[in-house]
XYZ file of C-alpha atoms in Angstrom:
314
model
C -48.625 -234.680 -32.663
C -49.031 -237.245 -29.767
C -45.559 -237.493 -29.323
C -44.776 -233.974 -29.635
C -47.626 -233.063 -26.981
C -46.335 -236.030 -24.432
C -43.141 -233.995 -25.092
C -44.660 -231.077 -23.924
C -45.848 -232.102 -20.833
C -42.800 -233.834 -19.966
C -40.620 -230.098 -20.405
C -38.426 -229.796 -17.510
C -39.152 -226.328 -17.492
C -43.127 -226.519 -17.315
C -42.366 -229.278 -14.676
C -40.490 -227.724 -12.475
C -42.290 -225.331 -9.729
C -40.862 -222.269 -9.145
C -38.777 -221.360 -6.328
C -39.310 -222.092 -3.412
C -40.726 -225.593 -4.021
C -39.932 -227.451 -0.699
C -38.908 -225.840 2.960
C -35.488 -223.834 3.421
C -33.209 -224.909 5.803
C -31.017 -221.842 7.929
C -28.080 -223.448 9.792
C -27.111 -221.767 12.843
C -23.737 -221.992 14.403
C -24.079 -221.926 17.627
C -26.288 -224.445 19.998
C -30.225 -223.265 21.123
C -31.307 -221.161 23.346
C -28.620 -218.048 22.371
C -28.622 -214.985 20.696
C -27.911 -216.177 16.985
C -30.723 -219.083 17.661
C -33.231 -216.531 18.875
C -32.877 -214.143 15.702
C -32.887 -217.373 13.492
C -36.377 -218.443 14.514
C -38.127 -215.011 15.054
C -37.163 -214.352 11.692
C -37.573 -218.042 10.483
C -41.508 -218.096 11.226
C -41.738 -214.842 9.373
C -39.659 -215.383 6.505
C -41.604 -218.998 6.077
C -45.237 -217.054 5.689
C -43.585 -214.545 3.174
C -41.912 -217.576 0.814
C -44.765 -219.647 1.378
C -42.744 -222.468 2.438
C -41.380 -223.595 5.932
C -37.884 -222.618 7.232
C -36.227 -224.717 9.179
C -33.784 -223.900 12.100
C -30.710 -226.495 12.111
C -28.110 -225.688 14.976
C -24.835 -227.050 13.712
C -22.420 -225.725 17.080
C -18.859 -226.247 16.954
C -15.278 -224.744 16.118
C -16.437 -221.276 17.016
C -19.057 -221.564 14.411
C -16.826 -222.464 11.759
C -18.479 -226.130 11.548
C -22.510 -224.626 10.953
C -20.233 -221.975 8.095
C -18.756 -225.098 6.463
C -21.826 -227.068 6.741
C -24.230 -224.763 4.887
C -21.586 -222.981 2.508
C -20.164 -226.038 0.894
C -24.176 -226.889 0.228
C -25.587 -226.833 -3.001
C -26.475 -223.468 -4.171
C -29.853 -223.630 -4.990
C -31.119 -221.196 -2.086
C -32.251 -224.103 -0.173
C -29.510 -223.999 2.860
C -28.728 -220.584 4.211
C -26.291 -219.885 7.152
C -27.190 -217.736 9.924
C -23.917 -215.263 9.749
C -23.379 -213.790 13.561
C -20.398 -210.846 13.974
C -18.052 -213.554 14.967
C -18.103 -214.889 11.361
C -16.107 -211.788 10.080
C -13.584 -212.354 13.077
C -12.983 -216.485 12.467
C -11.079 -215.683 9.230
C -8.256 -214.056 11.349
C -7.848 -216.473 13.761
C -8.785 -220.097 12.146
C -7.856 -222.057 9.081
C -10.978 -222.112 6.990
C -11.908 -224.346 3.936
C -13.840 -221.729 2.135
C -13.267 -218.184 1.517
C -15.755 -216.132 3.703
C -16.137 -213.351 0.923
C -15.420 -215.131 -2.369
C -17.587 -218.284 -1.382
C -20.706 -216.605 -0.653
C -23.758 -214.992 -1.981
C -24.493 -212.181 0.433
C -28.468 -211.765 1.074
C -29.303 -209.773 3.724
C -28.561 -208.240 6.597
C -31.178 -208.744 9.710
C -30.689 -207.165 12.659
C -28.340 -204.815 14.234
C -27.180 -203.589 17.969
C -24.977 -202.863 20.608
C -22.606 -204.566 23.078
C -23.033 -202.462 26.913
C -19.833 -202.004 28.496
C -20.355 -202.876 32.361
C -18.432 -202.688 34.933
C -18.406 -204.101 38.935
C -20.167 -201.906 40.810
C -17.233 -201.593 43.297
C -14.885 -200.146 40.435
C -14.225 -196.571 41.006
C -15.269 -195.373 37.292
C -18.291 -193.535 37.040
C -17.666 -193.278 33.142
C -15.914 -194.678 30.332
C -12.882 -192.139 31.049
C -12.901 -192.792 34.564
C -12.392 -196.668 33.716
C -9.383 -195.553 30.449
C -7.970 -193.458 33.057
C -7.821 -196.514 35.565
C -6.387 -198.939 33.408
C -3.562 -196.335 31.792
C -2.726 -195.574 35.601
C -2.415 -198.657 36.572
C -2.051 -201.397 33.464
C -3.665 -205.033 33.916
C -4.865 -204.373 37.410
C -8.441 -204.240 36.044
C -9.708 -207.542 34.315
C -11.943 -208.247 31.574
C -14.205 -211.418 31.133
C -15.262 -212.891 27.675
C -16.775 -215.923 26.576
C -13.895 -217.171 25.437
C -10.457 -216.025 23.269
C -12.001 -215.229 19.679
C -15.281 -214.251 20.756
C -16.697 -211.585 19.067
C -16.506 -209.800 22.844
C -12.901 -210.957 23.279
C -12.231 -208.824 20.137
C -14.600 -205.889 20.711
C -12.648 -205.255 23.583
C -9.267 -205.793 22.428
C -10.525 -203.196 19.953
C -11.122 -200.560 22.854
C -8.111 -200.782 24.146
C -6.004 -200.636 21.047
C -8.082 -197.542 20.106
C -7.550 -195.982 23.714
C -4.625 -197.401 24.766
C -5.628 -198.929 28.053
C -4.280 -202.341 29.404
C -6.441 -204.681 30.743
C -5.869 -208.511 31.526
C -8.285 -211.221 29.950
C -9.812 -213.622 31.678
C -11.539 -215.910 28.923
C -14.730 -218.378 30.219
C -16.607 -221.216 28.386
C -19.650 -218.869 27.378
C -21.247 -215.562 28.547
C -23.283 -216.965 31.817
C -19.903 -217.606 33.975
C -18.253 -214.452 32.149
C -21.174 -212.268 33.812
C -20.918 -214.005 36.812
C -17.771 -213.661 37.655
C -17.730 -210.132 36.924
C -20.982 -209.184 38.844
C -18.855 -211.240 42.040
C -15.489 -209.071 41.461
C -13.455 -211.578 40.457
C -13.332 -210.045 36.748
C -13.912 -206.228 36.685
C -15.435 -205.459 32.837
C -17.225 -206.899 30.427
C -18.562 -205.914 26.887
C -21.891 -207.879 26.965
C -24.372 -208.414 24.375
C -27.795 -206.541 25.816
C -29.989 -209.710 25.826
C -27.916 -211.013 28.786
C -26.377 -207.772 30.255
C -29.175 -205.733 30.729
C -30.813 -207.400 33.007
C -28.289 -207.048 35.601
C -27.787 -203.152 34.580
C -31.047 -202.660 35.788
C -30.686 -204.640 38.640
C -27.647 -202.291 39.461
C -25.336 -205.623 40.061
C -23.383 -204.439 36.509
C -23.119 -200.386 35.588
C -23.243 -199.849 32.138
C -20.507 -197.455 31.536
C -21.984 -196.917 27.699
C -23.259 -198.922 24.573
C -20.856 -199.329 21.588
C -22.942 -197.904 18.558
C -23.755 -194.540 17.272
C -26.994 -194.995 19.091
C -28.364 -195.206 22.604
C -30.032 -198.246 23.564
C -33.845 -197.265 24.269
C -33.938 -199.684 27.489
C -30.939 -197.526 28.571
C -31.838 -193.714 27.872
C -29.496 -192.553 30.170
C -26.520 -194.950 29.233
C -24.384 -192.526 26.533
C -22.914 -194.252 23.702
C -18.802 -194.262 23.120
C -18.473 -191.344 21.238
C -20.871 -189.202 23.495
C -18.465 -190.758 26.294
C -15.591 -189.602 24.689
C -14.565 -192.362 22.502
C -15.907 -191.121 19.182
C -12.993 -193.465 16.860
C -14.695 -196.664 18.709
C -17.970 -198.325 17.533
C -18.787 -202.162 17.455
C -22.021 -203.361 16.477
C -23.398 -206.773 16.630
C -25.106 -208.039 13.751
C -27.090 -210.848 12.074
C -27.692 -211.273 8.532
C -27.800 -214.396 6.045
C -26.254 -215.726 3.568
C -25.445 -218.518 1.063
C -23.335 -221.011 -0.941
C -21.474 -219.171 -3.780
C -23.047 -219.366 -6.990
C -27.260 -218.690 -5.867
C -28.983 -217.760 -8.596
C -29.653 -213.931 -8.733
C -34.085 -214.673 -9.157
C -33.792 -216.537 -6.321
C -31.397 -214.211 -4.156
C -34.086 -211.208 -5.194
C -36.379 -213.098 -3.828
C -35.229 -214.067 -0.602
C -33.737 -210.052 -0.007
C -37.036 -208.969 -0.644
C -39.054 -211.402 1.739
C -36.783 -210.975 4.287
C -36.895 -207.099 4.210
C -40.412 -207.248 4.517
C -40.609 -210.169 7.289
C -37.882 -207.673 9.352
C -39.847 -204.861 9.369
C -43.040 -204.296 11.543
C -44.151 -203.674 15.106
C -44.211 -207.589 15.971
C -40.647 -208.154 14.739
C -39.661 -204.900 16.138
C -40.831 -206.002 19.402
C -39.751 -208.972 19.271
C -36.003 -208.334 18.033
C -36.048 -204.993 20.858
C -36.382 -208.119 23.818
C -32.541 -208.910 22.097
C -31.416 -205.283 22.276
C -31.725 -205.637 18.315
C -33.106 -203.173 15.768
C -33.932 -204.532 12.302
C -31.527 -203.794 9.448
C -31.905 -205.187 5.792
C -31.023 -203.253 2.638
C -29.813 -204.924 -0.051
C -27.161 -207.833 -1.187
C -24.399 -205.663 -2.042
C -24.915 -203.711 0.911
C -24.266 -206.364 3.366
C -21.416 -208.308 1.171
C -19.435 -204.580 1.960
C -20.502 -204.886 5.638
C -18.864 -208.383 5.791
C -15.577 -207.365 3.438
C -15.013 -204.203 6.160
C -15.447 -206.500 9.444
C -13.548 -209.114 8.237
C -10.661 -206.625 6.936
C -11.256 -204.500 10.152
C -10.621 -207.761 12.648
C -7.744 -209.373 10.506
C -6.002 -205.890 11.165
C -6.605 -206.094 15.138
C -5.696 -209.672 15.556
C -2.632 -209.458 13.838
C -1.545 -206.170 15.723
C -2.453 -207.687 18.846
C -1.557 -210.987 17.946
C -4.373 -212.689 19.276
C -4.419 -216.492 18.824
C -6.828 -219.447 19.530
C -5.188 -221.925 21.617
C-alpha cells in the first residue's frame, strides 16, 4: 500500500501543472521600436494577466522576418514559443526559400489586429484623388515614383498590387526602412507611398503627405474625410495589414483553446482599443480556423502577384 501510494504521488499526470506552467515567449521578427513590436507588447502585458503567466517579447530581426519565423516555428510545440505573424509573412513564401511550410507547419491561433495602409502622395503632385494620380501614371508611365521600405515589403507589394489591378506604371524606388521612404517622398524626390498609419499619419495631418485614400473597406476614424479605395473608385483593390499569432505545428488543441480564448478577451476593450487606435489598428480575433484561411488566401493572393510581376529579392 506504501508503495502503491508513493506511486501515486509520483504520477506524471498529478505532477504536472496544467498549462501554462512557466512564462510564454512571442518572437517578433522585426527589431524594437516598430509596428509588429508595438502590437507584440500591448497585447503581451494583456495576454500575460489573462494566462496568468508572463509573456515575453523576443525580437529575432533578420531575412525579412524569415529568421524570428524559423526561430519560433521549428520550436517545440508545447504552446510555449509563439511567433508574432505580420502581413509580410504571407508575402515571404513567394519571394524566399523557406525551411518550413508557412501553412502546413503551423497551428494558426489568432488573429489580433487589423488596418489600413494610407496612400499619400507629395503635395506638389497634381492628383487631388486616387483617379487623378491612375490617370497620371497611365498618361505618362514611370514618371511618378513610389518609395517602399524595401523590395518585398509588404508596401512594395501592396502597391505593385494597385497597379496591376489599375493598370498604372509607376517606378520603385526601394529604401532601408519606412523613415527615409517617407522622407524622401515628403522632399519630392519619390512621389507616392502606401504607408502604414502609425508613421504616415502624422505627416497627413501636418499636410506635408495628402492621403489620397486608405486601402480597406473602412475609413480610418483619424481620417473621416480620407475615402477608402472602393469609395475612390477602386472597389477590386483592398489591402489590409494585419497581426495575429501563431505556432509550431503540432500544439495541442486544450492548449490552442486556451490561448484563442485569452487572447480574444485581452484584444477586446476600451484600453486595448485605445491603445491599438494610436497604430491605426482595430482589434480582430475570431477563431483558429478563421485566421489559418486568412493566411492560406494572402499567401495564395501574393504568390499570384509576384509571379505575374515577377518581383524578386536581390
Amino acid at each position: 500500500m506504501a508503495t502503491a501510494a508513493v506511486g501515486a504521488f509520483f504520477d506524471p499526470a498529478w505532477a504536472e501543472a496544467p498549462y501554462p506552467n512557466r512564462p510564454i515567449k512571442l518572437v517578433v521578427a522585426f527589431a524594437p521600436g516598430g509596428g509588429s513590436d508595438f502590437i507584440a507588447r500591448l497585447v503581451a502585458v494583456r495576454l500575460g494577466e489573462k494566462l496568468g503567466q508572463p509573456v515575453i517579447v523576443e525580437n529575432r530581426p533578420g531575412a525579412g522576418g524569415n529568421l524570428g519565423a524559423t526561430t519560433a516555428l521549428k520550436s517545440p510545440a508545447d504552446g510555449y514559443t509563439l511567433f508574432l505573424a505580420a502581413a509580410s509573412y504571407t508575402v515571404n513564401p513567394a519571394l524566399y526559400k523557406l525551411t518550413f511550410d508557412p501553412i502546413k507547419d503551423i497551428t494558426p491561433i489568432a488573429q489580433l489586429a487589423r488596418g489600413p495602409f494610407i496612400i499619400a502622395v507629395n503635395p506638389e503632385v497634381p492628383a487631388k484623388n486616387l483617379k487623378d494620380l491612375v490617370a497620371l501614371a497611365k498618361k505618362e508611365p514611370n514618371k511618378l515614383s513610389y518609395a517602399s521600405a524595401g523590395t518585398g515589403s509588404i508596401v512594395h507589394i501592396a502597391t505593385e498590387y494597385f497597379l496591376d489591378v489599375t493598370g498604372a506604371q509607376m517606378m520603385h524606388v526601394p529604401y532601408k526602412g519606412t523613415a527615409p521612404a517617407l522622407t524622401d517622398t515628403i522632399s519630392g524626390q519619390t512621389q507616392v507611398v502606401f504607408g502604414t498609419v502609425a508613421s504616415t499619419l502624422p505627416f497627413a495631418k501636418a499636410d506635408k503627405l495628402r492621403a489620397l485614400a486608405v486601402t480597406t473597406p473602412n475609413r480610418l476614424a483619424a481620417l473621416p474625410d480620407v475615402p477608402t479605395t472602393a469609395e475612390a473608385g477602386f472597389p477590386n483593390y483592398s489591402v489590409t495589414n494585419w497581426h495575429g499569432i501563431i505556432g509550431p505545428k503540432g500544439i495541442p488543441q486544450d492548449i490552442v483553446a486556451k490561448l484563442n480564448k485569452a487572447i480574444n478577451e485581452s484584444i477586446h476593450g476600451a484600453e486595448m482599443t485605445k491603445g491599438m487606435s494610436s497604430d491605426g489598428l482595430t482589434p480582430a480575433g475570431g477563431t483558429p480556423a478563421e485566421f489559418g484561411k486568412l493566411l492560406a488566401d494572402e499567401t495564395a493572393r501574393w504568390q499570384a502577384l509576384v509571379t505575374k510581376r515577377d518581383i524578386k529579392v536581390e
